[in-house]
Coordinates of C-alpha atoms and ligand atoms in Angstrom, one line a residue:
M14 CA -13.4 -17.4 -4.9
D15 CA -10.9 -18.7 -2.4
R16 CA -7.5 -17.5 -3.4
L17 CA -6.8 -16.2 0.1
N18 CA -8.6 -18.9 2.2
G19 CA -7.2 -19.1 5.7
K20 CA -5.1 -16.0 5.3
I21 CA -5.2 -13.1 7.8
A22 CA -4.5 -9.7 6.3
I23 CA -3.8 -6.1 7.5
V24 CA -4.4 -3.3 5.1
T25 CA -3.5 0.3 6.1
G26 CA -5.2 3.4 4.7
A27 CA -8.1 1.0 3.9
G28 CA -10.9 3.5 4.6
S29 CA -10.7 4.9 1.0
G30 CA -9.6 4.3 -2.5
L31 CA -7.2 1.5 -3.2
G32 CA -7.0 0.2 0.4
K33 CA -10.8 -0.1 0.5
A34 CA -10.8 -2.1 -2.7
I35 CA -7.9 -4.3 -1.5
G36 CA -9.7 -5.0 1.8
E37 CA -12.9 -5.8 0.1
T38 CA -11.3 -8.0 -2.5
F39 CA -9.2 -9.9 0.0
A40 CA -12.3 -10.7 2.0
S41 CA -14.1 -11.8 -1.1
E42 CA -11.2 -14.2 -1.7
G43 CA -11.6 -15.8 1.8
A44 CA -9.2 -13.7 3.9
K45 CA -10.0 -12.2 7.3
V46 CA -9.1 -8.5 7.1
M47 CA -8.0 -5.9 9.6
V48 CA -9.0 -2.6 8.0
T49 CA -6.9 0.3 9.5
D50 CA -7.0 4.0 8.8
V51 CA -6.2 7.3 10.5
N52 CA -9.8 8.1 9.7
S53 CA -11.6 5.7 12.1
E54 CA -15.0 6.4 10.7
S55 CA -14.2 5.4 7.2
A56 CA -12.3 2.3 8.3
K57 CA -15.4 1.2 10.3
M58 CA -17.7 1.8 7.4
V59 CA -15.5 -0.4 5.1
A60 CA -15.2 -3.2 7.7
D61 CA -19.0 -3.1 8.5
N62 CA -19.7 -3.3 4.8
I63 CA -17.5 -6.4 4.4
G64 CA -19.2 -8.0 7.4
A65 CA -18.0 -10.8 9.6
N66 CA -14.7 -11.4 8.0
A67 CA -13.4 -7.8 8.7
M68 CA -12.6 -5.6 11.7
A69 CA -11.6 -1.9 11.8
M70 CA -9.0 -0.2 13.9
H71 CA -7.8 3.4 14.1
Q72 CA -4.1 3.6 13.1
D73 CA -1.8 6.4 12.3
V74 CA 1.1 4.6 10.5
V75 CA 3.7 7.0 11.9
D76 CA 3.1 5.7 15.4
P77 CA 5.4 2.8 16.3
D78 CA 3.3 1.7 19.3
G79 CA 0.2 1.8 17.1
W80 CA 1.9 -0.8 14.9
Q81 CA 2.4 -3.2 17.8
D82 CA -1.3 -2.7 18.8
V83 CA -2.5 -3.5 15.3
F84 CA -0.5 -6.7 15.1
E85 CA -1.5 -7.8 18.6
V86 CA -5.2 -7.0 18.2
T87 CA -5.3 -8.7 14.8
A88 CA -3.6 -11.8 16.1
K89 CA -6.0 -12.1 19.1
A90 CA -9.2 -11.2 17.2
L91 CA -8.6 -12.8 13.7
G92 CA -5.5 -14.9 14.0
A93 CA -1.7 -14.4 13.3
P94 CA -1.3 -12.1 10.3
H95 CA 0.1 -13.5 7.0
I96 CA -0.4 -10.4 4.8
L97 CA 0.4 -6.8 5.3
V98 CA -0.4 -4.1 2.7
N99 CA 1.3 -0.8 3.4
N100 CA -1.0 1.3 1.5
A101 CA -1.7 4.5 3.6
G102 CA -0.6 7.7 1.8
L103 CA -1.1 11.3 1.1
V104 CA 0.0 13.8 -1.5
I105 CA 1.1 17.4 -1.2
P106 CA 1.4 19.3 -4.5
A107 CA 4.8 21.1 -4.4
T108 CA 7.8 21.3 -6.7
I109 CA 11.5 21.5 -5.8
E110 CA 11.1 25.3 -5.8
D111 CA 8.2 25.6 -3.4
C112 CA 8.2 22.4 -1.3
T113 CA 8.7 23.3 2.4
L114 CA 10.9 21.2 4.7
E115 CA 7.7 20.5 6.8
Q116 CA 5.9 19.2 3.7
F117 CA 8.9 17.1 2.7
R118 CA 9.2 15.6 6.3
L119 CA 5.4 15.0 6.6
T120 CA 5.4 13.1 3.3
H121 CA 8.3 11.0 4.3
N122 CA 7.0 10.5 7.8
V123 CA 3.7 8.9 6.5
M124 CA 4.8 7.2 3.4
L125 CA 8.4 6.1 4.0
E126 CA 8.8 5.9 7.8
G127 CA 5.2 4.4 8.0
V128 CA 6.2 1.7 5.5
F129 CA 9.5 1.1 7.4
L130 CA 7.6 0.6 10.7
G131 CA 5.1 -1.6 9.0
C132 CA 7.7 -3.8 7.4
Q133 CA 9.7 -4.1 10.6
T134 CA 6.7 -5.0 12.7
A135 CA 5.5 -7.5 10.1
V136 CA 8.9 -9.2 9.7
R137 CA 9.3 -9.6 13.4
A138 CA 5.8 -11.0 13.7
M139 CA 5.6 -13.2 10.6
K140 CA 9.1 -14.7 10.5
T141 CA 7.9 -17.7 12.5
N142 CA 4.7 -18.2 10.5
D143 CA 4.0 -21.7 9.4
Q144 CA 2.2 -20.4 6.3
P145 CA 3.8 -18.4 3.5
S146 CA 3.5 -14.7 4.2
A147 CA 3.6 -11.5 2.1
I148 CA 4.2 -7.8 2.4
I149 CA 3.0 -5.5 -0.3
N150 CA 4.2 -1.9 -0.3
M151 CA 2.3 0.7 -2.3
S152 CA 4.8 2.7 -4.2
S153 CA 3.9 4.6 -7.4
M154 CA 5.0 5.2 -11.0
A155 CA 6.4 8.4 -9.5
A156 CA 9.2 6.3 -8.0
L157 CA 10.3 5.0 -11.4
Q158 CA 10.0 8.2 -13.5
G159 CA 10.1 11.1 -11.0
Y160 CA 7.2 13.6 -10.8
S161 CA 8.0 17.2 -10.7
P162 CA 4.6 18.6 -9.4
F163 CA 4.8 16.2 -6.4
L164 CA 8.5 16.2 -5.5
A165 CA 8.3 14.9 -1.9
Y166 CA 5.8 12.3 -2.9
A167 CA 8.0 10.9 -5.7
A168 CA 11.0 10.9 -3.4
A169 CA 9.2 9.0 -0.6
K170 CA 7.8 6.5 -3.1
G171 CA 11.4 6.0 -4.5
G172 CA 12.4 5.1 -0.9
V173 CA 9.6 2.6 -0.6
R174 CA 10.8 0.9 -3.8
S175 CA 14.3 0.3 -2.5
L176 CA 13.2 -0.4 1.1
T177 CA 11.0 -3.2 -0.4
K178 CA 13.9 -4.9 -2.1
S179 CA 16.1 -4.8 1.0
V180 CA 13.3 -6.3 3.2
A181 CA 12.7 -9.0 0.6
L182 CA 16.4 -9.9 0.3
H183 CA 16.8 -10.0 4.1
C184 CA 13.9 -12.4 4.4
K185 CA 15.3 -14.6 1.7
E186 CA 18.8 -14.6 3.3
Q187 CA 17.3 -15.5 6.7
N188 CA 15.0 -18.1 5.1
Y189 CA 11.9 -16.4 6.5
P190 CA 8.6 -17.4 4.9
I191 CA 8.0 -13.8 3.9
R192 CA 8.0 -12.3 0.4
C193 CA 8.0 -8.5 -0.1
N194 CA 7.0 -6.7 -3.4
S195 CA 6.1 -3.1 -4.4
L196 CA 3.3 -2.0 -6.6
H197 CA 3.5 1.1 -8.8
P198 CA 0.1 2.4 -9.8
A199 CA -0.7 5.6 -11.7
G200 CA -3.9 7.2 -12.6
I201 CA -6.3 5.0 -10.6
D202 CA -9.6 6.7 -9.9
T203 CA -9.6 7.4 -6.1
P204 CA -10.2 10.4 -3.9
M205 CA -6.5 11.2 -3.9
V206 CA -6.2 11.2 -7.7
R207 CA -9.5 13.1 -8.0
Q208 CA -8.1 15.8 -5.7
A209 CA -4.8 16.0 -7.4
A210 CA -5.6 15.5 -11.0
V211 CA -9.1 16.5 -11.7
G212 CA -10.0 19.8 -13.2
A213 CA -12.4 22.4 -11.9
D214 CA -15.2 20.7 -13.9
G215 CA -14.7 17.5 -11.9
E216 CA -13.4 15.6 -15.0
P217 CA -9.9 14.1 -15.3
T218 CA -7.4 16.4 -17.0
P219 CA -4.1 15.3 -18.5
A220 CA -2.6 18.6 -17.3
T221 CA -0.7 17.1 -14.4
G222 CA 0.4 14.1 -16.4
M223 CA -1.3 11.7 -14.0
I224 CA -4.0 10.4 -16.3
P225 CA -3.0 7.5 -18.5
L226 CA -4.1 7.7 -22.2
G227 CA -7.4 5.8 -22.2
G228 CA -8.5 7.3 -18.9
L229 CA -8.3 6.4 -15.2
G230 CA -8.0 2.9 -13.9
H231 CA -10.4 1.3 -11.3
P232 CA -9.2 0.5 -7.8
N233 CA -10.0 -3.2 -8.5
D234 CA -7.2 -3.1 -11.2
V235 CA -4.7 -2.7 -8.3
A236 CA -6.7 -5.0 -5.9
E237 CA -6.5 -7.9 -8.3
L238 CA -2.7 -7.8 -8.5
C239 CA -2.6 -7.5 -4.7
V240 CA -4.6 -10.7 -4.4
Y241 CA -2.1 -12.5 -6.6
L242 CA 1.0 -11.1 -4.8
A243 CA -0.6 -11.9 -1.4
S244 CA -1.5 -15.5 -2.4
D245 CA 0.7 -18.5 -2.6
A246 CA 0.3 -18.5 -6.4
S247 CA 3.1 -15.9 -6.5
R248 CA 5.4 -18.0 -4.3
F249 CA 8.4 -17.4 -6.6
M250 CA 8.1 -13.6 -6.7
T251 CA 9.9 -11.3 -4.2
A252 CA 11.8 -8.0 -4.4
G253 CA 9.8 -7.2 -7.5
E254 CA 8.2 -4.0 -8.7
Y255 CA 4.9 -4.1 -10.5
P256 CA 3.4 -1.2 -12.5
V257 CA -0.4 -0.9 -12.8
E258 CA -0.7 2.1 -15.1
N259 CA -1.9 1.2 -18.6
G260 CA 1.3 2.2 -20.3
T261 CA 1.8 5.6 -18.7
L262 CA 5.5 5.1 -18.6
Y263 CA 5.6 4.8 -22.4
Q264 CA 2.9 7.4 -23.4
P265 CA 4.1 10.4 -25.4
S266 CA 4.1 13.6 -23.3
Ligands
NAD312 N1 -4.6 6.3 -7.0 C1 -3.5 6.2 -7.7 O1 -3.5 6.3 -8.9 C2 -2.2 6.0 -7.0 C3 -1.1 6.0 -7.8 C4 0.2 5.7 -7.2 C5 0.2 5.4 -5.8 N2 -0.9 5.4 -5.1 C6 -0.8 5.1 -3.7 O2 -1.8 4.3 -3.2 C7 -2.1 4.5 -1.8 C8 -3.6 4.7 -1.6 O3 -3.9 5.9 -2.3 P1 -5.4 6.2 -2.8 O4 -5.3 6.7 -4.2 O5 -6.3 5.1 -2.5 O6 -5.7 7.5 -1.9 P2 -6.9 7.8 -0.8 O7 -6.7 9.2 -0.4 O8 -8.2 7.4 -1.4 O9 -6.5 6.8 0.4 C9 -5.5 7.0 1.2 C10 -5.9 6.6 2.6 O10 -4.8 6.7 3.5 C11 -5.2 7.2 4.7 N3 -4.1 7.8 5.5 C12 -3.5 9.0 5.2 N4 -2.5 9.2 6.1 C13 -2.5 8.2 7.0 C14 -1.8 7.8 8.1 N5 -0.8 8.7 8.6 N6 -2.1 6.7 8.8 C15 -3.0 5.9 8.3 N7 -3.8 6.1 7.3 C16 -3.5 7.3 6.6 C17 -6.3 8.2 4.4 O11 -7.1 8.5 5.5 C18 -7.0 7.4 3.2 O12 -8.1 6.6 3.7 C19 -1.2 5.7 -1.4 O13 0.0 5.2 -0.8 C20 -0.9 6.3 -2.8 O14 0.3 7.1 -2.7 C21 -2.1 5.7 -5.6

């Protein structure tokens, strides 16, 4: 498969779950991939497993200097980046009644400021690319429908949704070769969802409303859409928002 032949991609939070699947799928489609994560060990394992077309770097997405390093090292080692997937994330269970200001700020720091820094660094680096380029921001169905058990998470993902559209429109207005779209998964089987939505018996429970009717999705369900949105096949798609959730939005509660 060669849908991403010649492309250089950076995927954040790629040591686990969706990011890992996205990195692996990108490489299997011909891309060279920089796998970054705050967990250096898991990033290295993913890159080692992919082989010659991947490299790992420690990155905390809240660190502005770290973003410069990631783009510079990627450009030197693999080539000038054409694809950024802002995927890193965390979830803290807390409602409007018990969410602390620290929890709210930490969530926004990683998942909204981190995405802002990623988009800013990417636009500055990719605006002069001679190949079409793409930013994919991992939002959530929580951005579209709210999510009372994870208030701060839903708020940050809502920010990612509108940030994405503003970045996309700016690039279009400036005639930059960069498209920017957001993805809105729900109920995909990853360590994050297992931690947040699986009962004491280790099996998925619908109690938190995170499990789509029909069961959990596979990380590849998201990775496949990422390949499409990163590839030139989606050249006419920007500022869009794409659910991957098996009808969760429409299921009876
Ligand atoms: N799994 C789902 O159903 C689902 C649904 C909606 C949205 N998402 C989003 O998808 C993304 C990936 O989630 P996942 O389910 O694969 O979870 P996951 O916990 O398996 O992976 C998240 C990764 O992000 C990394 N990370 C956390 N904080 C970081 C930081 N400050 N800097 C760099 N890396 C950091 C973690 O180390 C981890 O490797 C997240 O943004 C999440 O909110 C997932």
